[in-house]
CSV table of C-alpha atoms in Angstrom, one decimal:
chain,number,residue,atom,x,y,z
A,1,MET,CA,109.4,82.3,106.2
A,2,GLY,CA,109.9,78.5,105.7
A,3,SER,CA,107.9,76.4,103.4
A,4,MET,CA,104.4,75.9,104.6
A,5,ASN,CA,101.3,74.0,103.6
A,6,ILE,CA,98.9,76.7,102.4
A,7,GLY,CA,95.3,76.4,101.3
A,8,VAL,CA,94.0,79.0,98.8
A,9,LEU,CA,90.2,79.2,98.6
A,10,GLY,CA,89.0,80.6,95.2
A,11,THR,CA,90.2,80.2,91.6
A,12,GLY,CA,89.6,83.8,90.4
A,13,ILE,CA,92.4,86.1,89.4
A,14,VAL,CA,93.3,86.7,93.1
A,15,GLY,CA,93.4,83.0,94.0
A,16,ARG,CA,95.4,82.1,90.9
A,17,THR,CA,97.9,85.0,91.2
A,18,VAL,CA,98.5,84.6,94.9
A,19,GLY,CA,98.6,80.8,94.5
A,20,SER,CA,101.3,81.0,91.8
A,21,ARG,CA,103.4,83.4,93.9
A,22,LEU,CA,103.2,81.0,96.9
A,23,VAL,CA,104.3,78.1,94.8
A,24,GLU,CA,107.2,80.2,93.5
A,25,LEU,CA,108.2,81.0,97.1
A,26,GLY,CA,108.4,77.3,97.8
A,27,HIS,CA,105.1,76.6,99.6
A,28,ALA,CA,102.9,73.5,99.1
A,29,VAL,CA,99.7,75.1,97.8
A,30,ALA,CA,96.3,73.4,97.6
A,31,MET,CA,93.8,75.5,95.6
A,32,GLY,CA,90.2,74.9,96.6
A,33,SER,CA,87.0,75.4,94.7
A,34,ARG,CA,83.4,74.2,94.8
A,35,ASP,CA,84.0,71.3,92.4
A,36,THR,CA,87.0,69.1,92.0
A,37,ASP,CA,86.7,69.2,88.2
A,38,ASN,CA,86.9,73.0,88.1
A,39,PRO,CA,88.8,73.6,84.7
A,40,VAL,CA,90.3,76.9,85.8
A,41,ALA,CA,91.9,75.2,88.9
A,42,HIS,CA,93.3,72.4,86.7
A,43,GLU,CA,94.7,75.0,84.2
A,44,TRP,CA,96.3,76.8,87.2
A,45,LEU,CA,97.8,73.5,88.4
A,46,ALA,CA,99.2,72.8,84.9
A,47,SER,CA,100.8,76.3,84.9
A,48,VAL,CA,102.6,75.9,88.3
A,49,GLY,CA,103.3,72.2,88.1
A,50,THR,CA,103.2,69.7,90.9
A,51,ALA,CA,107.0,69.5,91.8
A,52,ARG,CA,106.5,71.6,94.9
A,53,GLY,CA,103.4,69.7,96.0
A,54,ALA,CA,100.8,72.0,94.5
A,55,ARG,CA,97.3,70.4,94.0
A,56,VAL,CA,93.7,71.3,93.5
A,57,GLY,CA,90.6,70.0,95.3
A,58,THR,CA,87.5,71.1,97.1
A,59,PHE,CA,87.3,74.0,99.5
A,60,ALA,CA,87.5,71.3,102.3
A,61,ASP,CA,90.5,69.7,100.7
A,62,ALA,CA,92.4,73.0,100.5
A,63,ALA,CA,91.4,74.1,104.0
A,64,GLY,CA,92.4,70.7,105.5
A,65,HIS,CA,95.7,70.9,103.7
A,66,GLY,CA,96.7,74.3,104.8
A,67,ALA,CA,98.4,75.3,108.1
A,68,LEU,CA,97.6,78.7,106.8
A,69,VAL,CA,94.4,79.4,104.7
A,70,LEU,CA,93.7,82.3,102.4
A,71,ASN,CA,90.2,83.4,101.5
A,72,ALA,CA,90.4,84.6,97.9
A,73,THR,CA,86.8,83.9,97.0
A,74,SER,CA,84.5,86.8,96.0
A,75,GLY,CA,83.0,88.6,99.0
A,76,ALA,CA,79.5,87.5,98.2
A,77,ALA,CA,80.5,83.9,98.1
A,78,SER,CA,83.0,83.9,101.0
A,79,ILE,CA,80.8,82.7,103.9
A,80,ALA,CA,79.3,79.9,101.9
A,81,ALA,CA,82.8,78.8,100.6
A,82,LEU,CA,84.1,78.8,104.2
A,83,LYS,CA,81.1,76.7,105.4
A,84,LEU,CA,82.0,74.2,102.6
A,85,ALA,CA,85.6,74.4,103.7
A,86,GLY,CA,84.3,73.3,107.1
A,87,ASP,CA,84.7,74.2,110.8
A,88,ARG,CA,86.9,71.2,111.4
A,89,ASN,CA,89.3,72.0,108.6
A,90,LEU,CA,89.6,75.6,109.6
A,91,HIS,CA,89.6,75.1,113.4
A,92,GLY,CA,92.4,77.1,115.2
A,93,LYS,CA,94.1,78.1,111.9
A,94,VAL,CA,95.1,81.5,110.6
A,95,LEU,CA,92.8,82.7,107.8
A,96,LEU,CA,93.9,85.6,105.7
A,97,ASP,CA,90.8,87.3,104.3
A,98,LEU,CA,91.6,88.9,101.0
A,99,ALA,CA,88.0,89.3,99.8
A,100,ASN,CA,85.9,92.4,99.1
A,101,PRO,CA,82.1,92.4,99.6
A,102,LEU,CA,81.5,94.1,96.2
A,103,ASP,CA,77.9,94.1,95.0
A,104,PHE,CA,77.5,94.6,91.3
A,105,SER,CA,73.7,94.0,91.4
A,106,HIS,CA,72.9,97.7,91.3
A,107,GLY,CA,75.3,98.3,88.3
A,108,MET,CA,78.5,100.4,88.3
A,109,PRO,CA,80.1,101.6,90.4
A,110,PRO,CA,79.7,98.6,92.7
A,111,SER,CA,78.4,99.1,96.2
A,112,LEU,CA,79.3,97.0,99.3
A,113,SER,CA,77.0,94.2,100.5
A,114,VAL,CA,78.1,94.9,104.1
A,115,ALA,CA,79.6,98.2,105.3
A,116,ASN,CA,79.7,101.0,107.9
A,117,THR,CA,78.6,99.2,111.1
A,118,ASP,CA,79.9,95.7,110.0
A,119,SER,CA,82.3,94.2,107.5
A,120,LEU,CA,82.9,90.9,105.7
A,121,GLY,CA,86.0,90.4,107.9
A,122,GLU,CA,84.0,90.7,111.0
A,123,GLN,CA,81.2,88.5,109.6
A,124,ILE,CA,83.8,85.7,108.9
A,125,GLN,CA,85.3,86.1,112.4
A,126,ARG,CA,81.8,85.8,114.0
A,127,SER,CA,80.9,82.8,111.8
A,128,PHE,CA,84.2,81.0,112.7
A,129,PRO,CA,85.0,82.2,116.2
A,130,ASP,CA,87.9,79.6,116.6
A,131,VAL,CA,89.6,80.8,113.4
A,132,LYS,CA,92.2,83.6,113.6
A,133,VAL,CA,91.0,85.9,110.9
A,134,VAL,CA,93.4,88.6,109.5
A,135,LYS,CA,92.1,91.0,106.9
A,136,THR,CA,94.7,92.1,104.5
A,137,LEU,CA,95.7,92.6,100.8
A,138,ASN,CA,92.1,93.5,99.8
A,139,THR,CA,93.1,97.1,99.1
A,140,VAL,CA,95.2,96.4,96.0
A,141,THR,CA,94.9,94.5,92.7
A,142,ALA,CA,96.2,90.9,92.5
A,143,ASP,CA,99.5,91.8,90.8
A,144,VAL,CA,100.3,94.5,93.4
A,145,MET,CA,99.4,92.0,96.2
A,146,VAL,CA,102.3,89.7,95.2
A,147,HIS,CA,104.7,92.2,93.6
A,148,PRO,CA,104.5,95.5,95.5
A,149,GLU,CA,108.0,96.3,94.3
A,150,ARG,CA,106.7,96.8,90.8
A,151,LEU,CA,105.3,100.1,91.8
A,152,PRO,CA,107.8,102.9,91.6
A,153,GLU,CA,107.7,103.7,95.4
A,154,GLU,CA,107.1,101.7,98.5
A,155,THR,CA,103.4,101.7,99.4
A,156,THR,CA,101.5,100.7,102.4
A,157,MET,CA,99.6,97.5,103.3
A,158,PHE,CA,97.1,97.2,106.1
A,159,VAL,CA,96.3,94.3,108.5
A,160,SER,CA,93.6,93.9,111.1
A,161,GLY,CA,92.7,91.0,113.3
A,162,ASN,CA,92.1,90.0,116.9
A,163,ASP,CA,95.1,87.7,117.3
A,164,ALA,CA,98.6,89.2,117.5
A,165,GLU,CA,100.4,86.0,116.5
A,166,ALA,CA,98.1,85.5,113.5
A,167,LYS,CA,98.9,89.1,112.4
A,168,ALA,CA,102.7,88.4,112.8
A,169,THR,CA,102.2,85.3,110.5
A,170,ALA,CA,100.4,87.5,108.0
A,171,ALA,CA,103.2,90.1,108.2
A,172,ASP,CA,105.8,87.4,107.5
A,173,LEU,CA,103.9,86.3,104.4
A,174,LEU,CA,103.5,89.9,103.3
A,175,ARG,CA,107.2,90.5,103.7
A,176,SER,CA,107.9,87.5,101.6
A,177,PHE,CA,105.8,89.0,98.8
A,178,GLY,CA,107.9,92.2,99.1
A,179,TRP,CA,105.9,94.4,101.4
A,180,ARG,CA,107.9,96.6,103.7
A,181,SER,CA,105.4,99.1,105.1
A,182,ILE,CA,102.7,97.2,107.0
A,183,VAL,CA,100.3,99.0,109.2
A,184,ASP,CA,98.4,97.2,112.0
A,185,LEU,CA,94.9,98.8,112.3
A,186,GLY,CA,94.1,96.8,115.4
A,187,GLY,CA,91.2,94.3,115.8
A,188,ILE,CA,89.2,92.8,113.0
A,189,GLU,CA,86.7,95.8,113.1
A,190,GLY,CA,89.5,97.5,111.2
A,191,ALA,CA,88.2,95.5,108.2
A,192,ARG,CA,85.5,98.2,107.9
A,193,GLY,CA,88.0,100.8,106.9
A,194,GLN,CA,89.9,98.4,104.7
A,195,GLU,CA,86.7,97.3,102.8
A,196,MET,CA,85.1,100.8,102.7
A,197,TYR,CA,88.3,102.1,101.0
A,198,LEU,CA,87.1,100.1,97.9
A,199,PRO,CA,84.8,102.7,96.4
A,200,LEU,CA,87.7,105.2,96.4
A,201,TRP,CA,89.9,102.5,94.9
A,202,VAL,CA,87.3,101.9,92.1
A,203,SER,CA,87.1,105.7,91.4
A,204,LEU,CA,90.9,105.9,91.3
A,205,MET,CA,91.1,103.0,88.9
A,206,GLY,CA,88.6,104.8,86.6
A,207,ALA,CA,90.5,108.1,86.9
A,208,GLN,CA,93.9,106.5,86.1
A,209,SER,CA,92.7,103.7,83.7
A,210,THR,CA,94.9,101.2,85.5
A,211,PRO,CA,94.5,99.0,88.6
A,212,ASN,CA,98.2,99.1,89.2
A,213,PHE,CA,98.4,101.6,92.0
A,214,ASN,CA,98.4,101.9,95.8
A,215,VAL,CA,98.7,104.5,98.5
A,216,ARG,CA,101.7,105.3,100.6
A,217,LEU,CA,101.0,106.5,104.1
A,218,VAL,CA,102.9,109.7,104.9
A,219,ARG,CA,102.9,110.9,108.5
A,220,ALA,CA,104.2,114.1,110.1
B,1,MET,CA,94.3,133.0,92.6
B,2,GLY,CA,93.3,136.7,93.1
B,3,SER,CA,91.5,137.9,96.2
B,4,MET,CA,87.9,136.7,96.4
B,5,ASN,CA,84.9,137.0,98.6
B,6,ILE,CA,84.6,133.7,100.3
B,7,GLY,CA,81.9,132.4,102.7
B,8,VAL,CA,82.8,129.8,105.2
B,9,LEU,CA,79.9,128.0,106.8
B,10,GLY,CA,80.8,126.5,110.2
B,11,THR,CA,82.8,127.6,113.1
B,12,GLY,CA,84.4,124.3,114.1
B,13,ILE,CA,88.1,123.5,113.9
B,14,VAL,CA,87.8,123.1,110.1
B,15,GLY,CA,85.9,126.3,109.5
B,16,ARG,CA,88.3,128.3,111.8
B,17,THR,CA,91.5,126.8,110.4
B,18,VAL,CA,90.5,127.2,106.7
B,19,GLY,CA,89.0,130.6,107.4
B,20,SER,CA,92.2,131.9,108.9
B,21,ARG,CA,94.3,130.5,106.1
B,22,LEU,CA,92.0,132.2,103.5
B,23,VAL,CA,92.4,135.5,105.3
B,24,GLU,CA,96.2,135.0,105.4
B,25,LEU,CA,96.0,134.4,101.6
B,26,GLY,CA,94.3,137.8,101.1
B,27,HIS,CA,90.7,136.8,100.7
B,28,ALA,CA,87.7,138.6,102.2
B,29,VAL,CA,86.2,135.9,104.4
B,30,ALA,CA,82.7,135.9,106.0
B,31,MET,CA,82.3,133.1,108.6
B,32,GLY,CA,78.7,132.0,109.0
B,33,SER,CA,77.0,130.2,111.8
B,34,ARG,CA,73.5,129.7,113.1
B,35,ASP,CA,73.5,132.8,115.4
B,36,THR,CA,75.1,136.1,114.8
B,37,ASP,CA,76.3,136.2,118.5
B,38,ASN,CA,78.2,132.9,118.2
B,39,PRO,CA,81.2,133.5,120.6
B,40,VAL,CA,83.5,131.2,118.8
B,41,ALA,CA,83.0,133.1,115.5
B,42,HIS,CA,83.7,136.4,117.3
B,43,GLU,CA,86.9,134.9,118.9
B,44,TRP,CA,88.0,133.8,115.4
B,45,LEU,CA,87.3,137.3,114.0
B,46,ALA,CA,89.4,138.9,116.8
B,47,SER,CA,92.2,136.5,115.9
B,48,VAL,CA,92.3,137.3,112.2
B,49,GLY,CA,91.4,141.0,112.4
B,50,THR,CA,89.1,142.9,110.1
B,51,ALA,CA,91.8,144.6,108.0
B,52,ARG,CA,91.2,142.3,105.0
B,53,GLY,CA,87.4,142.4,105.2
B,54,ALA,CA,86.9,139.4,107.4
B,55,ARG,CA,83.5,139.3,109.2
B,56,VAL,CA,81.1,137.0,110.9
B,57,GLY,CA,77.4,136.6,110.5
B,58,THR,CA,74.6,134.1,109.8
B,59,PHE,CA,74.9,131.2,107.3
B,60,ALA,CA,72.8,133.4,105.0
B,61,ASP,CA,75.2,136.4,105.5
B,62,ALA,CA,78.3,134.3,104.7
B,63,ALA,CA,76.7,132.5,101.7
B,64,GLY,CA,75.5,135.9,100.3
B,65,HIS,CA,79.0,137.4,100.8
B,66,GLY,CA,80.9,134.6,99.0
B,67,ALA,CA,81.6,134.3,95.3
B,68,LEU,CA,82.8,130.9,96.6
B,69,VAL,CA,81.3,129.1,99.5
B,70,LEU,CA,82.8,126.4,101.7
B,71,ASN,CA,80.7,124.0,103.7
B,72,ALA,CA,82.7,123.3,106.9
B,73,THR,CA,79.8,122.3,109.1
B,74,SER,CA,79.5,118.9,110.6
B,75,GLY,CA,78.0,116.4,108.2
B,76,ALA,CA,74.9,115.8,110.3
B,77,ALA,CA,74.2,119.5,110.2
B,78,SER,CA,75.2,120.3,106.7
B,79,ILE,CA,71.9,120.2,104.8
B,80,ALA,CA,70.1,122.2,107.5
B,81,ALA,CA,72.9,124.8,107.5
B,82,LEU,CA,72.8,125.1,103.7
B,83,LYS,CA,69.0,125.5,103.9
B,84,LEU,CA,69.5,128.4,106.4
B,85,ALA,CA,72.2,129.8,104.0
B,86,GLY,CA,69.4,129.8,101.5
B,87,ASP,CA,68.9,128.9,97.8
B,88,ARG,CA,69.1,132.5,96.7
B,89,ASN,CA,72.4,133.2,98.4
B,90,LEU,CA,73.9,130.0,97.0
B,91,HIS,CA,72.4,130.0,93.5
B,92,GLY,CA,74.8,129.3,90.7
B,93,LYS,CA,77.9,129.4,93.1
B,94,VAL,CA,80.7,127.0,93.6
B,95,LEU,CA,80.3,125.2,96.9
B,96,LEU,CA,83.2,123.2,98.3
B,97,ASP,CA,81.9,120.5,100.5
B,98,LEU,CA,84.5,119.6,103.2
B,99,ALA,CA,82.1,117.8,105.5
B,100,ASN,CA,82.1,114.2,106.6
B,101,PRO,CA,78.8,112.5,107.6
B,102,LEU,CA,80.3,111.0,110.8
B,103,ASP,CA,77.7,109.5,113.2
B,104,PHE,CA,78.9,109.2,116.7
B,105,SER,CA,75.5,108.1,118.1
B,106,HIS,CA,76.6,104.4,118.1
B,107,GLY,CA,79.8,105.2,120.0
B,108,MET,CA,83.4,104.7,118.7
B,109,PRO,CA,84.4,104.2,116.0
B,110,PRO,CA,82.0,106.5,114.3
B,111,SER,CA,79.9,105.2,111.4
B,112,LEU,CA,78.6,107.2,108.5
B,113,SER,CA,75.1,108.5,108.4
B,114,VAL,CA,75.0,108.1,104.6
B,115,ALA,CA,77.2,105.7,102.7
B,116,ASN,CA,77.6,103.1,100.0
B,117,THR,CA,74.8,103.9,97.5
B,118,ASP,CA,74.7,107.6,98.3
B,119,SER,CA,76.9,110.3,100.0
B,120,LEU,CA,76.6,113.7,101.7
B,121,GLY,CA,78.1,115.3,98.6
B,122,GLU,CA,75.4,113.9,96.4
B,123,GLN,CA,72.7,114.7,98.9
B,124,ILE,CA,73.9,118.4,98.9
B,125,GLN,CA,74.0,118.4,95.1
B,126,ARG,CA,70.5,117.0,94.8
B,127,SER,CA,69.1,119.4,97.4
B,128,PHE,CA,70.7,122.4,95.6
B,129,PRO,CA,70.7,121.5,91.9
B,130,ASP,CA,71.8,125.0,90.8
B,131,VAL,CA,74.9,125.0,93.1
B,132,LYS,CA,78.2,123.6,91.7
B,133,VAL,CA,79.2,121.2,94.5
B,134,VAL,CA,82.8,120.0,94.7
B,135,LYS,CA,83.8,117.5,97.3
B,136,THR,CA,87.3,118.0,98.6
B,137,LEU,CA,89.6,118.3,101.6
B,138,ASN,CA,87.4,115.9,103.7
B,139,THR,CA,90.1,113.2,103.7
B,140,VAL,CA,92.6,115.1,105.9
B,141,THR,CA,92.7,116.9,109.2
B,142,ALA,CA,92.3,120.7,109.3
B,143,ASP,CA,96.0,121.5,109.6
B,144,VAL,CA,96.9,119.3,106.7
B,145,MET,CA,94.1,120.8,104.6
B,146,VAL,CA,95.7,124.2,104.6
B,147,HIS,CA,99.4,123.2,105.1
B,148,PRO,CA,100.0,120.0,103.1
B,149,GLU,CA,103.7,121.0,102.9
B,150,ARG,CA,104.1,120.3,106.6
B,151,LEU,CA,104.0,116.5,105.8
B,152,PRO,CA,107.5,115.2,104.9
B,153,GLU,CA,106.4,114.1,101.4
B,154,GLU,CA,103.9,115.4,98.8
B,155,THR,CA,100.5,113.7,99.3
B,156,THR,CA,97.3,113.4,97.3
B,157,MET,CA,94.1,115.4,97.4
B,158,PHE,CA,90.9,114.3,95.7
B,159,VAL,CA,88.2,116.3,94.1
B,160,SER,CA,84.8,115.2,92.6
B,161,GLY,CA,81.9,117.2,91.2
B,162,ASN,CA,79.8,117.5,88.1
B,163,ASP,CA,81.1,120.9,86.9
B,164,ALA,CA,84.5,121.1,85.3
B,165,GLU,CA,84.9,124.9,85.9
B,166,ALA,CA,84.0,124.5,89.5
B,167,LYS,CA,86.6,121.8,89.9
B,168,ALA,CA,89.2,124.1,88.3
B,169,THR,CA,88.3,126.8,90.9
B,170,ALA,CA,88.6,124.2,93.6
B,171,ALA,CA,92.0,123.1,92.3
B,172,ASP,CA,93.2,126.8,92.2
B,173,LEU,CA,92.3,127.2,95.8
B,174,LEU,CA,93.9,123.9,96.7
B,175,ARG,CA,97.1,124.9,95.0
B,176,SER,CA,97.1,128.2,96.9
B,177,PHE,CA,97.0,126.1,100.1
B,178,GLY,CA,100.1,124.2,98.8
B,179,TRP,CA,98.5,121.1,97.2
B,180,ARG,CA,100.4,119.8,94.1
B,181,SER,CA,98.9,116.3,93.6
B,182,ILE,CA,95.2,116.8,92.9
B,183,VAL,CA,93.3,113.8,91.5
B,184,ASP,CA,89.9,114.3,89.8
B,185,LEU,CA,87.6,111.4,90.6
B,186,GLY,CA,84.9,112.5,88.2
B,187,GLY,CA,81.3,113.4,89.0
B,188,ILE,CA,80.0,114.1,92.5
B,189,GLU,CA,79.2,110.4,93.0
B,190,GLY,CA,83.0,110.2,93.7
B,191,ALA,CA,82.1,111.7,97.1
B,192,ARG,CA,81.1,108.1,98.1
B,193,GLY,CA,84.7,107.0,98.0
B,194,GLN,CA,86.0,110.2,99.5
B,195,GLU,CA,83.6,109.9,102.5
B,196,MET,CA,83.9,106.1,102.9
B,197,TYR,CA,87.6,106.5,103.3
B,198,LEU,CA,86.9,108.0,106.7
B,199,PRO,CA,86.7,104.8,108.7
B,200,LEU,CA,90.2,103.8,107.4
B,201,TRP,CA,91.3,107.4,108.3
B,202,VAL,CA,89.9,106.9,111.8
B,203,SER,CA,91.7,103.6,112.2
B,204,LEU,CA,95.0,105.1,111.0
B,205,MET,CA,94.6,108.0,113.4
B,206,GLY,CA,94.3,105.4,116.2
B,207,ALA,CA,97.2,103.3,115.0
B,208,GLN,CA,99.5,106.3,114.7
B,209,SER,CA,98.2,108.5,117.5
B,210,THR,CA,98.2,111.6,115.3
B,211,PRO,CA,95.8,113.1,112.8
B,212,ASN,CA,98.7,114.6,110.9
B,213,PHE,CA,99.0,112.2,108.0
B,214,ASN,CA,97.7,111.6,104.5
B,215,VAL,CA,98.2,109.2,101.7
B,216,ARG,CA,100.2,109.6,98.5
B,217,LEU,CA,98.9,107.9,95.4
B,218,VAL,CA,101.6,105.8,93.7
B,219,ARG,CA,100.9,104.4,90.3
B,220,ALA,CA,102.8,102.0,88.0
């Protein structure tokens, strides 16, 4: 895909890793956080440089900048972050939701703050009905998100969302990261399965002592 | 593994498919259901024959018969079925729990009747503290459970449970079915991840129009 203006909401490991990869791929990335003087955001900007138009700002700055917006905030903070990003800055845009509604308040293993009959992806879509939400990338660790080819076999990435064009845009971005096996789960209610996979992922991380894994879908 | 007495609780597609495979592998299988005159159980018995000691009876008959017991009832009915099987008949035995707590009362897609901070596997273990519960096989359709080699690549099966010897027995049985990649998720709380994978499985079944699939774990 050609160079785009992309807003990345969140300065955690997911936001920084995905943001850096997007800069590397030639996109003009604005990383958004709650405060403009977020030191982690400025460290990130220093690491990627400004030659390709990378910059940092508020959630609203990043959302306004992006033709495409990525939610890389923690699940518990996502709705609040998107409200700060603002309806006007998000209106009509494709929003890739990478977040997981992990709840560590009851200790380990984490539970989900929303599950089973609803999901964070659906909550975001309901809160921003004019935004084209696509759930994806939440089922792997940050490094695997942007370098799936580092695993020894091709593995599978899932997308769900109500808008076919938005899912095509998401798939283009995924392919630019290196994904080849992309499975469309249907509407945004597919986010339930994508998010409820997380407890198995957490168990597998514990069993293998590494987050660098994924699953490959094998069909008859 | 050598020939064993095995009790299979449940006469649905899972119980019948697994029961038939166990007979084929030389085990003496008792299939249990609520009533001794269950026509589906008698049809199953006619299909496998009695030469290898197969028989049908109540949940209590089947549990009493088995040195190893398999819960293949529907998730919503499992605790009641195990209570009918009886503490005395289950005491100290290995119980493989194949059930999923799918709740179709809110329509499609199904939700789970227990999830997130608890699981059916844990509920069963708490209800029968002297039974060695191992959660396994619930992440694939019945045919894949007993013929994983019919998929074009080796895929992964998960086990969880508190008793290491019981998990070794489960792994022996899984290998006899054809499983080669068996991942131990740790204690029975791993059942949360195994059961919460189901909504993704249901979405994938819809996306692919076949239940004959599974995932292969790929690690760095």
